[in-house]
Short mmCIF file of N, CA and C in Angstrom, two decimals:
data_model
loop_
_atom_site.label_atom_id
_atom_site.label_comp_id
_atom_site.label_asym_id
_atom_site.label_seq_id
_atom_site.Cartn_x
_atom_site.Cartn_y
_atom_site.Cartn_z
N MET A 1 149.12 -3.45 24.99
CA MET A 1 148.17 -2.25 24.48
C MET A 1 147.53 -1.63 25.95
N THR A 2 147.64 -2.27 27.00
CA THR A 2 147.06 -1.63 28.33
C THR A 2 147.86 -0.29 28.62
N ASN A 3 149.30 -0.41 28.34
CA ASN A 3 150.09 0.61 28.84
C ASN A 3 149.95 1.63 27.87
N TYR A 4 149.58 1.18 26.48
CA TYR A 4 149.63 2.37 25.42
C TYR A 4 148.10 3.35 25.94
N ILE A 5 147.33 2.55 26.09
CA ILE A 5 146.03 3.09 26.50
C ILE A 5 146.14 4.29 27.77
N LYS A 6 146.94 3.45 28.71
CA LYS A 6 147.16 4.41 29.98
C LYS A 6 147.97 5.60 29.63
N GLY A 7 148.82 5.44 28.95
CA GLY A 7 149.75 6.66 28.25
C GLY A 7 148.86 7.63 27.66
N ARG A 8 147.80 7.24 26.56
CA ARG A 8 147.38 7.93 25.68
C ARG A 8 146.12 8.99 26.85
N LEU A 9 145.74 8.26 27.92
CA LEU A 9 144.82 8.87 28.86
C LEU A 9 145.54 9.60 29.73
N LYS A 10 146.93 9.47 29.89
CA LYS A 10 147.68 10.39 31.05
C LYS A 10 147.82 11.67 30.03
N SER A 11 148.26 11.45 28.97
CA SER A 11 148.37 12.67 28.10
C SER A 11 147.18 13.54 28.01
N PHE A 12 145.95 12.88 28.00
CA PHE A 12 144.66 13.72 27.98
C PHE A 12 144.56 14.45 29.42
N THR A 13 144.92 13.99 30.56
CA THR A 13 145.06 14.48 31.64
C THR A 13 146.28 15.95 31.75
N TYR A 14 147.22 15.67 30.89
CA TYR A 14 147.86 16.83 30.92
C TYR A 14 147.48 18.06 30.13
N ALA A 15 146.78 17.71 29.19
CA ALA A 15 146.19 18.54 28.27
C ALA A 15 145.14 19.24 28.81
N PHE A 16 144.09 18.62 29.64
CA PHE A 16 143.27 19.36 30.33
C PHE A 16 143.70 20.27 31.35
N SER A 17 144.70 19.58 32.02
CA SER A 17 145.15 20.53 33.00
C SER A 17 145.95 21.70 32.47
N GLY A 18 146.22 21.84 31.35
CA GLY A 18 146.65 22.91 30.44
C GLY A 18 145.75 23.79 30.11
N ILE A 19 144.43 23.36 29.89
CA ILE A 19 143.27 23.86 29.65
C ILE A 19 142.77 24.71 30.91
N PHE A 20 142.66 24.12 31.91
CA PHE A 20 142.10 24.88 33.13
C PHE A 20 143.11 25.77 33.26
N THR A 21 144.33 25.60 33.43
CA THR A 21 145.48 26.35 33.76
C THR A 21 145.41 27.75 33.02
N LEU A 22 145.08 27.69 31.59
CA LEU A 22 144.93 28.87 30.56
C LEU A 22 143.79 29.68 31.00
N PHE A 23 142.48 29.14 31.40
CA PHE A 23 141.27 29.67 31.93
C PHE A 23 141.45 30.48 33.16
N ARG A 24 142.25 29.67 33.88
CA ARG A 24 142.10 30.14 35.44
C ARG A 24 143.29 31.12 35.63
N GLU A 25 144.35 31.15 35.10
CA GLU A 25 145.43 32.18 35.13
C GLU A 25 145.82 32.99 33.93
N GLU A 26 145.28 32.87 33.01
CA GLU A 26 145.61 34.00 31.72
C GLU A 26 144.24 34.74 31.62
N ARG A 27 144.47 36.17 31.66
CA ARG A 27 143.35 37.18 31.90
C ARG A 27 143.00 37.39 30.18
N ASN A 28 143.67 37.06 29.38
CA ASN A 28 143.41 37.21 27.90
C ASN A 28 142.54 36.14 27.58
N ALA A 29 142.73 35.01 28.15
CA ALA A 29 141.99 33.79 27.90
C ALA A 29 140.54 33.89 28.48
N GLN A 30 140.43 34.57 29.44
CA GLN A 30 139.34 34.78 30.14
C GLN A 30 138.46 36.06 29.50
N LEU A 31 139.29 36.89 28.91
CA LEU A 31 138.54 37.86 28.05
C LEU A 31 138.00 37.28 26.87
N TYR A 32 138.68 36.16 25.98
CA TYR A 32 138.37 35.94 24.85
C TYR A 32 136.97 34.80 25.13
N VAL A 33 136.92 34.07 26.58
CA VAL A 33 135.62 33.45 26.85
C VAL A 33 134.45 34.45 26.66
N VAL A 34 134.47 35.41 27.13
CA VAL A 34 133.51 36.36 26.94
C VAL A 34 133.42 36.84 25.60
N PHE A 35 134.17 36.98 24.70
CA PHE A 35 133.63 37.41 23.29
C PHE A 35 133.51 36.20 22.56
N ALA A 36 133.84 34.89 22.89
CA ALA A 36 133.37 33.59 22.42
C ALA A 36 131.89 33.56 22.53
N ILE A 37 131.68 33.75 23.93
CA ILE A 37 130.08 33.62 24.31
C ILE A 37 129.20 34.48 23.62
N ILE A 38 129.91 35.76 23.33
CA ILE A 38 129.22 36.87 22.80
C ILE A 38 128.72 36.30 21.28
N THR A 39 129.99 35.95 20.73
CA THR A 39 129.87 35.62 19.24
C THR A 39 128.90 34.12 19.20
N LEU A 40 129.07 33.33 19.93
CA LEU A 40 128.24 31.93 19.81
C LEU A 40 126.57 32.52 19.94
N LEU A 41 126.00 33.26 20.87
CA LEU A 41 125.16 33.91 20.91
C LEU A 41 124.31 34.51 19.65
N MET A 42 125.61 35.63 19.18
CA MET A 42 124.88 36.23 17.89
C MET A 42 124.78 35.34 16.72
N SER A 43 125.70 34.18 16.79
CA SER A 43 125.65 33.32 15.77
C SER A 43 124.09 32.66 15.70
N TRP A 44 123.84 32.12 16.77
CA TRP A 44 122.81 31.44 17.19
C TRP A 44 121.40 32.59 16.78
N TRP A 45 121.44 33.79 17.37
CA TRP A 45 120.47 34.49 17.10
C TRP A 45 120.30 35.11 15.83
N LEU A 46 121.48 35.34 14.91
CA LEU A 46 121.15 35.38 13.50
C LEU A 46 120.99 34.32 12.51
N GLN A 47 121.13 33.21 13.12
CA GLN A 47 121.08 32.01 12.37
C GLN A 47 122.16 31.49 11.22
N ILE A 48 123.21 31.77 11.55
CA ILE A 48 124.36 31.52 10.69
C ILE A 48 124.18 30.29 9.98
N SER A 49 124.77 29.94 8.90
CA SER A 49 124.91 28.80 8.05
C SER A 49 125.61 27.77 8.68
N PRO A 50 125.58 26.38 8.23
CA PRO A 50 126.66 25.75 9.10
C PRO A 50 127.99 25.86 8.62
N ILE A 51 128.29 26.48 7.45
CA ILE A 51 129.55 26.75 6.97
C ILE A 51 130.07 27.87 7.84
N GLU A 52 129.18 28.97 7.97
CA GLU A 52 129.54 30.03 8.83
C GLU A 52 129.66 29.65 10.32
N TRP A 53 129.25 28.69 10.92
CA TRP A 53 129.26 28.02 12.16
C TRP A 53 130.87 27.44 12.32
N ILE A 54 131.14 26.71 10.95
CA ILE A 54 132.45 26.18 11.20
C ILE A 54 133.41 27.16 10.94
N VAL A 55 133.47 28.42 10.39
CA VAL A 55 134.11 29.22 10.68
C VAL A 55 134.27 29.86 11.78
N VAL A 56 133.30 30.25 12.37
CA VAL A 56 133.37 30.86 13.92
C VAL A 56 133.88 29.97 14.94
N CYS A 57 133.32 28.59 14.66
CA CYS A 57 133.82 27.95 15.87
C CYS A 57 135.48 27.32 15.49
N SER A 58 135.89 27.42 14.37
CA SER A 58 137.23 27.54 14.19
C SER A 58 138.07 28.66 14.69
N ALA A 59 137.45 29.75 14.19
CA ALA A 59 138.06 31.21 14.74
C ALA A 59 138.50 30.82 16.42
N ILE A 60 137.46 30.70 16.79
CA ILE A 60 137.32 31.09 18.32
C ILE A 60 138.27 29.55 18.91
N GLY A 61 138.39 28.43 18.54
CA GLY A 61 139.37 27.62 18.70
C GLY A 61 140.90 28.02 18.61
N LEU A 62 141.09 28.43 17.42
CA LEU A 62 142.31 28.60 16.96
C LEU A 62 142.75 30.10 17.90
N MET A 63 141.86 30.75 18.17
CA MET A 63 142.24 31.98 19.02
C MET A 63 142.69 31.54 20.31
N PHE A 64 141.75 30.29 20.98
CA PHE A 64 142.23 29.96 22.27
C PHE A 64 143.86 29.07 22.18
N ALA A 65 143.87 28.34 21.03
CA ALA A 65 144.88 27.43 20.97
C ALA A 65 146.25 28.08 20.82
N MET A 66 146.03 29.41 20.03
CA MET A 66 147.40 30.53 19.90
C MET A 66 147.63 31.08 21.30
N GLU A 67 146.35 31.35 21.96
CA GLU A 67 146.77 31.81 23.43
C GLU A 67 147.47 30.93 24.23
N ALA A 68 146.79 29.71 24.12
CA ALA A 68 147.96 29.05 24.81
C ALA A 68 149.37 28.37 24.56
N VAL A 69 149.67 28.56 23.28
CA VAL A 69 150.96 28.61 22.54
C VAL A 69 151.79 29.76 23.05
N ASN A 70 151.14 30.94 22.77
CA ASN A 70 151.82 32.01 23.26
C ASN A 70 152.15 32.03 24.80
N THR A 71 151.32 31.72 25.67
CA THR A 71 151.77 31.53 27.20
C THR A 71 152.33 30.41 27.30
N ALA A 72 152.52 29.50 26.70
CA ALA A 72 153.64 28.44 26.90
C ALA A 72 154.93 28.84 26.37
N ILE A 73 155.06 29.54 25.52
CA ILE A 73 156.24 30.29 25.07
C ILE A 73 156.52 31.34 26.36
N GLU A 74 155.81 32.13 26.46
CA GLU A 74 156.04 33.28 27.42
C GLU A 74 156.82 32.49 28.65
N GLU A 75 156.14 31.67 29.02
CA GLU A 75 156.49 30.86 30.49
C GLU A 75 157.94 30.23 30.22
N LEU A 76 158.17 29.47 29.40
CA LEU A 76 159.37 28.99 29.05
C LEU A 76 160.52 29.82 28.73
N SER A 77 160.23 30.98 27.99
CA SER A 77 161.39 32.13 27.81
C SER A 77 161.42 32.65 29.08
N ASP A 78 160.55 33.00 30.02
CA ASP A 78 161.14 33.69 31.24
C ASP A 78 161.80 32.70 32.20
N PHE A 79 161.55 31.24 31.93
CA PHE A 79 162.36 30.46 32.83
C PHE A 79 163.50 30.06 32.49
N ALA A 80 163.69 30.21 30.85
CA ALA A 80 165.03 30.14 30.39
C ALA A 80 166.28 31.16 30.69
N CYS A 81 165.55 32.37 30.71
CA CYS A 81 166.41 33.51 30.75
C CYS A 81 166.31 33.95 32.24
N ASN A 82 165.52 33.27 33.23
CA ASN A 82 165.67 33.70 34.59
C ASN A 82 165.29 35.09 34.83
N GLN A 83 164.09 35.35 33.90
CA GLN A 83 163.63 36.81 34.28
C GLN A 83 164.31 38.08 33.63
N LYS A 84 165.32 37.66 33.12
CA LYS A 84 166.19 38.83 32.53
C LYS A 84 166.09 38.78 31.20
N ILE A 85 165.43 39.66 30.43
CA ILE A 85 165.29 39.58 29.00
C ILE A 85 166.41 39.77 28.10
N GLN A 86 166.21 39.19 27.38
CA GLN A 86 167.81 39.19 26.47
C GLN A 86 167.17 39.28 25.09
N HIS A 87 167.75 39.95 24.08
CA HIS A 87 167.67 40.23 22.62
C HIS A 87 166.63 39.27 22.14
N SER A 88 167.26 37.98 22.09
CA SER A 88 166.75 36.71 21.48
C SER A 88 165.52 36.49 22.10
N ILE A 89 165.20 36.34 23.37
CA ILE A 89 164.05 35.95 24.26
C ILE A 89 163.19 37.04 23.96
N LYS A 90 163.30 38.10 23.83
CA LYS A 90 162.38 38.99 23.52
C LYS A 90 161.86 38.95 22.10
N LYS A 91 162.45 38.59 21.10
CA LYS A 91 162.08 38.54 19.95
C LYS A 91 161.19 37.24 19.67
N VAL A 92 161.39 36.42 20.66
CA VAL A 92 160.58 35.02 20.49
C VAL A 92 159.23 35.30 21.16
N LYS A 93 159.22 36.07 22.32
CA LYS A 93 158.16 36.48 22.89
C LYS A 93 157.12 37.55 21.87
N ASP A 94 157.78 38.30 21.45
CA ASP A 94 157.03 39.34 20.57
C ASP A 94 156.82 38.44 19.39
N LEU A 95 156.98 37.63 18.67
CA LEU A 95 156.98 36.81 17.53
C LEU A 95 155.58 36.05 18.07
N ALA A 96 155.61 35.62 19.35
CA ALA A 96 154.48 34.62 19.69
C ALA A 96 153.31 35.57 20.09
N ALA A 97 153.63 36.40 20.61
CA ALA A 97 152.55 37.46 20.64
C ALA A 97 151.97 38.11 19.32
N ALA A 98 152.80 38.38 18.31
CA ALA A 98 152.28 38.44 16.91
C ALA A 98 151.51 37.49 16.44
N ALA A 99 151.76 36.20 16.73
CA ALA A 99 150.81 35.17 16.29
C ALA A 99 149.29 35.43 16.83
N VAL A 100 149.33 35.56 18.38
CA VAL A 100 148.02 35.73 18.62
C VAL A 100 147.22 36.79 18.11
N LEU A 101 148.06 37.87 17.68
CA LEU A 101 147.38 39.33 16.99
C LEU A 101 146.74 38.83 15.80
N ILE A 102 147.66 38.26 15.14
CA ILE A 102 147.43 37.99 13.83
C ILE A 102 146.18 37.07 13.53
N THR A 103 146.05 36.10 14.48
CA THR A 103 144.79 35.41 14.81
C THR A 103 143.46 36.13 15.14
N ALA A 104 143.59 37.10 15.90
CA ALA A 104 142.78 37.92 16.25
C ALA A 104 142.02 38.72 15.03
N ILE A 105 143.08 39.33 14.46
CA ILE A 105 142.44 40.21 13.69
C ILE A 105 141.87 39.32 12.34
N VAL A 106 142.59 38.07 11.91
CA VAL A 106 141.73 37.15 11.04
C VAL A 106 140.40 36.75 11.45
N ALA A 107 140.05 36.45 12.80
CA ALA A 107 139.00 35.91 13.47
C ALA A 107 138.07 37.51 13.08
N LEU A 108 138.42 38.71 13.67
CA LEU A 108 137.51 39.84 13.67
C LEU A 108 137.19 39.81 12.08
N ILE A 109 138.04 39.74 11.28
CA ILE A 109 138.01 39.93 9.76
C ILE A 109 136.38 38.59 9.47
N ALA A 110 136.92 37.58 9.83
CA ALA A 110 135.86 36.65 9.44
C ALA A 110 134.49 37.14 10.12
N GLY A 111 134.64 37.38 11.38
CA GLY A 111 133.50 37.93 11.76
C GLY A 111 132.59 39.11 11.14
N LEU A 112 133.44 40.05 10.58
CA LEU A 112 132.65 41.21 10.00
C LEU A 112 132.09 40.48 9.13
N ILE A 113 132.62 39.60 8.05
CA ILE A 113 132.12 39.32 6.85
C ILE A 113 130.72 38.46 6.97
N ILE A 114 130.97 37.44 8.06
CA ILE A 114 129.85 36.63 8.16
C ILE A 114 128.56 37.59 9.11
N PHE A 115 128.86 38.53 10.12
CA PHE A 115 127.91 39.05 10.84
C PHE A 115 127.53 40.70 10.27
N LEU A 116 128.31 41.37 9.78
CA LEU A 116 128.01 42.84 9.28
C LEU A 116 126.70 42.60 8.26
N PRO A 117 126.77 41.97 7.26
CA PRO A 117 125.66 42.04 6.18
C PRO A 117 124.26 41.64 6.94
N LYS A 118 124.60 40.52 7.82
CA LYS A 118 123.23 40.16 8.57
C LYS A 118 122.79 41.11 9.68
N LEU A 119 123.86 41.80 10.10
CA LEU A 119 123.40 42.81 11.38
C LEU A 119 123.01 44.27 10.56
N LEU A 120 123.44 44.47 9.37
CA LEU A 120 122.66 45.44 8.57
C LEU A 120 121.44 45.32 7.76
N ALA A 121 121.17 44.17 7.66
CA ALA A 121 119.85 43.70 6.85
C ALA A 121 118.50 43.66 8.05
N LEU A 122 118.98 43.83 9.41
CA LEU A 122 118.16 43.94 10.38
C LEU A 122 117.24 45.21 10.28
#
């Protein structure tokens, strides 16, 4: 049982290392932090409902998760092809970037649905 717990703790260490790498090295993730802070402050200021908080926090979390996956795919792809872009590698990287874009668009739409009526009512 002790080895199992040590293994799980080690997994968390790797995951937190990935989070720190994401925010330290990826400009897009750093930009998302700014947007997330603005969004959270607006949420607090506009006193959104608990369900709206769930949507906002889920969108923020999903955005960071997708950026981490996209970054991992890009890093692995660049390593696999030794920085020489091949058609299949380009396709994989484009699809990963598309996933981030789709997530951003959905988060924007959710934000507009939640915030626009509240802002127009001010």
